Amino acid sequence: MIDEAPLPDGFVLHELDRVDSTNEEIRRLAEAGASSGLVVLAAQQTRGRGRYGRDWASPPGNLYASLLLRLDGPLATSAQLSFVAGLALAEALEPHAPPDAPVQLKWPNDILIRRAKTAGVLLESTGQINGGRAPWIIVGTGVNIVSSPDNTPYPATSLVAEGFAAVTPRALLGDYLVALVRWLDCWRTGGFAEVRRAWCARSFGLGDQIRLRLDREELSGRFVDVTESGALLLELDTGGRREIAAGDVFYPDR
Ligand code: BTN
């Protein structure tokens, strides 16, 4: 057994060989009263899920982890948490990257390496929200370390395929949580501005032409900015601007 660095203070690790979904497992534990800071790490998932209820392929070798947070802030502000998490994950991956493969962020919180999706974050909360406050939020994180799925609507890759230095799921989780603590602190004390600035500095496609697939329509235009609420500000090809809270970004070939 390789010695792993302990997780930062305040986190408790629950490791599993196999689970349906770490988000689902931590939801069950949250409903049973688990405390903020609980982390579930699984070697594989049988029903891993991504955004919009998509499947998240979860064979052994990749990182599948979920963190339970009980935040004081209103639910609206917790949308910003997805940027905090994406940023922390990008920073945890960076030291393993070869020099020609920067770790970039795709709105709202995918990790791209050489334009291909390598990791994603799925935030979930409870249906029972009191006064706009969520009793708990789950931050689910998947990183393609050794393998990536073939049949995705976007290009996908893995750390190994992109020549990253070897890293175990457990070691990567530790580095991610260290970065997360730093960015959560920055967010709590300084608000969203610094998180937004750092996120934008790593973003892929900001300022560029994009296509945006929403529930019932597809838009195209220029990705102008990220707003205070984390929405994507799109300057439409047809004129005018729209703030988009949720959707899939596609980049034209360049
Ligand atoms: C996305 O669609 O980009 C989000 C993917 C999130 C996948 C992770 S893997 C660990 C956690 N458990 C799940 O079932 N999903 C998240």
Coordinates of C-alpha atoms and ligand atoms in Angstrom, one line a residue:
M1 CA 0.0 0.0 0.0
I2 CA 1.4 3.4 -1.0
D3 CA 1.4 6.0 1.8
E4 CA -1.0 8.7 0.8
A5 CA -0.8 12.2 2.2
P6 CA -3.6 12.8 4.7
L7 CA -6.5 14.9 3.4
P8 CA -6.5 18.5 4.6
D9 CA -8.2 19.3 8.0
G10 CA -12.0 19.1 8.0
F11 CA -12.3 16.3 5.4
V12 CA -13.2 12.7 6.2
L13 CA -12.6 10.1 3.6
H14 CA -14.9 7.1 2.9
E15 CA -13.3 4.8 0.3
L16 CA -15.3 2.2 -1.7
D17 CA -14.3 -0.4 -4.3
R18 CA -17.5 0.0 -6.2
V19 CA -20.7 2.0 -5.9
D20 CA -23.6 3.1 -8.1
S21 CA -22.6 6.7 -8.0
T22 CA -20.5 8.6 -5.4
N23 CA -23.0 11.5 -5.7
E24 CA -25.8 9.1 -4.9
E25 CA -23.9 7.5 -2.0
I26 CA -23.1 10.8 -0.4
R27 CA -26.7 12.0 -0.9
R28 CA -27.8 9.0 1.1
L29 CA -25.3 9.8 3.8
A30 CA -26.3 13.5 3.8
E31 CA -29.9 12.5 4.3
A32 CA -28.8 10.4 7.2
G33 CA -27.1 13.4 8.8
A34 CA -23.5 13.2 7.6
S35 CA -21.3 16.3 8.3
S36 CA -19.9 18.8 5.9
G37 CA -16.5 17.7 4.7
L38 CA -17.3 14.0 4.1
V39 CA -15.7 12.7 0.9
V40 CA -16.7 9.5 -0.9
L41 CA -14.0 8.1 -3.3
A42 CA -14.8 5.0 -5.4
A43 CA -12.6 2.8 -7.5
Q44 CA -15.5 2.4 -10.0
Q45 CA -19.1 3.4 -10.4
T46 CA -21.9 1.3 -11.9
R47 CA -24.2 4.2 -12.5
G48 CA -22.0 7.3 -12.7
R49 CA -23.8 10.3 -13.9
G50 CA -22.9 13.6 -15.6
R51 CA -24.7 16.8 -16.2
Y52 CA -28.2 16.6 -17.6
G53 CA -28.6 13.1 -16.4
R54 CA -26.0 11.7 -18.9
D55 CA -24.0 8.6 -18.1
W56 CA -20.5 9.1 -16.8
A57 CA -18.5 6.0 -17.8
S58 CA -16.7 4.9 -14.7
P59 CA -14.2 2.0 -15.2
P60 CA -11.4 1.4 -12.7
G61 CA -8.3 3.7 -12.8
N62 CA -10.0 7.1 -13.0
L63 CA -11.1 9.5 -10.2
Y64 CA -14.7 9.4 -9.0
A65 CA -15.2 11.4 -5.9
S66 CA -18.0 13.4 -4.2
L67 CA -17.7 16.0 -1.4
L68 CA -20.5 17.0 0.9
L69 CA -20.7 20.6 1.9
R70 CA -23.1 22.3 4.2
L71 CA -22.8 26.0 3.2
D72 CA -24.4 29.0 5.0
G73 CA -24.9 31.0 1.8
P74 CA -28.1 31.2 -0.2
L75 CA -28.6 28.8 -3.1
A76 CA -28.1 31.5 -5.7
T77 CA -24.5 32.0 -4.5
S78 CA -23.8 28.3 -4.5
A79 CA -23.9 28.4 -8.3
Q80 CA -20.6 30.1 -8.0
L81 CA -19.3 27.1 -6.2
S82 CA -19.1 25.2 -9.5
F83 CA -16.5 27.7 -10.6
V84 CA -14.6 27.4 -7.4
A85 CA -14.5 23.6 -7.8
G86 CA -13.5 23.7 -11.5
L87 CA -10.7 26.1 -10.7
A88 CA -9.4 24.0 -7.8
L89 CA -9.4 20.9 -10.0
A90 CA -7.5 22.7 -12.8
E91 CA -4.8 23.7 -10.3
A92 CA -4.5 20.2 -8.9
L93 CA -4.0 18.8 -12.5
E94 CA -1.5 21.5 -13.6
P95 CA 1.7 20.2 -11.9
H96 CA 1.2 16.9 -13.8
A97 CA 0.8 18.5 -17.2
P98 CA 3.4 18.4 -20.0
P99 CA 4.5 22.0 -21.0
D100 CA 2.6 22.0 -24.2
A101 CA -0.8 20.9 -22.7
P102 CA -2.2 23.7 -20.5
V103 CA -5.2 22.8 -18.3
Q104 CA -8.1 24.9 -19.4
L105 CA -11.7 25.4 -18.3
K106 CA -14.7 25.2 -20.4
W107 CA -17.9 26.9 -19.1
P108 CA -19.3 26.1 -16.7
N109 CA -16.8 23.7 -15.2
D110 CA -15.3 21.1 -17.5
I111 CA -11.6 20.6 -17.7
L112 CA -10.1 20.6 -21.2
I113 CA -6.7 19.4 -22.3
R114 CA -5.9 20.1 -25.9
R115 CA -9.5 21.0 -26.4
A116 CA -10.8 17.6 -25.2
K117 CA -12.8 17.0 -22.1
T118 CA -10.8 15.3 -19.4
A119 CA -12.8 16.0 -16.2
G120 CA -16.2 17.3 -15.1
V121 CA -17.9 18.5 -12.0
L122 CA -21.5 17.8 -11.1
L123 CA -23.1 19.9 -8.4
E124 CA -26.3 18.5 -6.8
S125 CA -28.4 19.7 -4.0
T126 CA -31.5 18.7 -2.1
G127 CA -35.1 19.2 -3.2
Q128 CA -36.0 20.6 0.2
I129 CA -34.7 24.1 0.2
N130 CA -35.6 26.4 3.1
G131 CA -35.7 30.1 2.4
G132 CA -33.5 29.7 -0.7
R133 CA -30.8 27.9 1.4
A134 CA -29.7 24.4 0.5
P135 CA -29.0 22.2 3.6
W136 CA -26.3 20.5 1.7
I137 CA -24.5 20.6 -1.7
I138 CA -22.7 17.7 -3.3
V139 CA -19.6 18.4 -5.4
G140 CA -19.1 15.4 -7.6
T141 CA -15.9 15.2 -9.6
G142 CA -14.8 12.8 -12.3
V143 CA -11.3 12.8 -13.9
N144 CA -10.3 10.6 -16.8
I145 CA -6.9 9.6 -15.6
V146 CA -6.2 6.4 -17.5
S147 CA -9.2 6.2 -20.0
S148 CA -11.9 8.2 -21.6
P149 CA -15.2 7.2 -23.3
D150 CA -15.5 7.1 -27.1
N151 CA -19.1 7.9 -27.7
T152 CA -19.4 11.5 -26.4
P153 CA -21.0 14.5 -28.2
Y154 CA -17.6 16.3 -27.6
P155 CA -14.0 15.1 -27.9
A156 CA -12.8 13.4 -24.7
T157 CA -9.4 12.4 -23.5
S158 CA -7.5 11.2 -20.4
L159 CA -4.4 12.4 -18.5
V160 CA -2.4 9.3 -19.7
A161 CA -3.4 9.9 -23.4
E162 CA -2.2 13.5 -23.1
G163 CA 1.2 12.6 -21.6
F164 CA 0.6 13.7 -18.0
A165 CA 2.8 12.4 -15.2
A166 CA 1.3 9.4 -13.5
V167 CA -1.0 10.2 -10.6
T168 CA -3.3 8.0 -8.5
P169 CA -6.9 8.9 -7.9
R170 CA -6.3 9.2 -4.2
A171 CA -3.2 11.5 -4.7
L172 CA -5.1 13.7 -7.1
L173 CA -8.1 13.9 -4.7
G174 CA -5.7 15.2 -2.0
D175 CA -4.3 17.9 -4.2
Y176 CA -7.7 18.9 -5.4
L177 CA -9.0 19.3 -1.8
V178 CA -6.0 21.4 -0.8
A179 CA -6.7 23.7 -3.8
L180 CA -10.4 23.7 -3.0
V181 CA -9.8 24.8 0.6
R182 CA -7.7 27.7 -0.7
W183 CA -10.4 28.8 -3.3
L184 CA -13.3 28.3 -0.9
D185 CA -11.5 30.6 1.5
C186 CA -10.8 33.2 -1.2
W187 CA -14.5 33.0 -2.3
R188 CA -15.8 33.4 1.3
T189 CA -13.5 36.3 2.2
G190 CA -13.3 38.2 -1.1
G191 CA -16.5 37.2 -2.9
F192 CA -16.8 35.9 -6.5
A193 CA -14.6 38.5 -8.1
E194 CA -11.2 36.8 -7.6
V195 CA -12.6 33.4 -8.4
R196 CA -14.1 34.8 -11.6
R197 CA -10.9 36.5 -12.6
A198 CA -8.8 33.3 -12.1
W199 CA -11.4 31.2 -13.9
C200 CA -11.5 33.6 -16.9
A201 CA -7.7 33.5 -17.1
R202 CA -7.9 29.7 -17.6
S203 CA -10.9 29.6 -19.7
F204 CA -11.0 28.2 -23.2
G205 CA -13.1 30.2 -25.7
L206 CA -13.7 33.4 -23.7
G207 CA -13.9 36.2 -26.3
D208 CA -14.5 33.7 -29.1
Q209 CA -17.3 32.6 -31.3
I210 CA -19.2 29.6 -29.8
R211 CA -22.3 27.6 -30.3
L212 CA -24.5 27.1 -27.2
R213 CA -26.9 24.2 -27.1
L214 CA -29.8 24.8 -24.6
D215 CA -32.8 22.7 -23.7
R216 CA -34.9 23.8 -26.6
E217 CA -32.8 26.0 -28.8
E218 CA -29.3 26.5 -30.2
L219 CA -27.6 29.9 -30.2
S220 CA -24.4 31.2 -31.7
G221 CA -22.5 34.2 -30.9
R222 CA -19.4 35.5 -29.0
F223 CA -18.7 34.4 -25.5
V224 CA -18.2 37.8 -24.0
D225 CA -18.0 37.3 -20.2
V226 CA -19.0 35.3 -17.1
T227 CA -21.5 37.3 -14.9
E228 CA -21.5 37.6 -11.1
S229 CA -24.0 34.7 -11.0
G230 CA -21.8 32.5 -13.1
A231 CA -23.9 32.8 -16.2
L232 CA -22.3 32.9 -19.7
L233 CA -22.9 36.3 -21.4
L234 CA -23.4 35.7 -25.1
E235 CA -23.4 38.4 -27.8
L236 CA -25.8 36.9 -30.2
D237 CA -25.0 36.7 -34.0
T238 CA -28.6 37.9 -34.5
G239 CA -28.0 40.9 -32.3
G240 CA -28.3 41.7 -28.6
R241 CA -26.9 39.8 -25.6
R242 CA -28.2 37.0 -23.5
E243 CA -27.2 35.6 -20.1
I244 CA -27.3 31.8 -20.2
A245 CA -27.4 29.9 -16.9
A246 CA -27.1 26.4 -18.2
G247 CA -26.2 24.8 -21.6
D248 CA -23.5 23.0 -23.6
V249 CA -20.8 25.0 -25.3
F250 CA -19.4 23.9 -28.7
Y251 CA -16.4 25.5 -30.4
P252 CA -16.2 25.9 -34.1
D253 CA -13.1 24.2 -35.6
R254 CA -10.2 26.6 -35.8
Ligands
BTN1 C1 -20.1 16.3 -16.3 O1 -21.1 15.9 -16.9 O2 -19.2 16.9 -16.8 C2 -20.0 16.0 -14.8 C3 -19.4 14.7 -14.5 C4 -19.3 14.3 -13.1 C5 -18.9 12.9 -12.8 C6 -18.6 12.6 -11.4 S1 -17.8 11.1 -11.1 C7 -18.1 11.3 -9.4 C8 -19.5 11.8 -9.2 N1 -20.4 10.7 -9.2 C9 -21.2 10.8 -10.2 O3 -22.1 9.9 -10.5 N2 -20.9 11.8 -11.0 C10 -19.8 12.6 -10.5

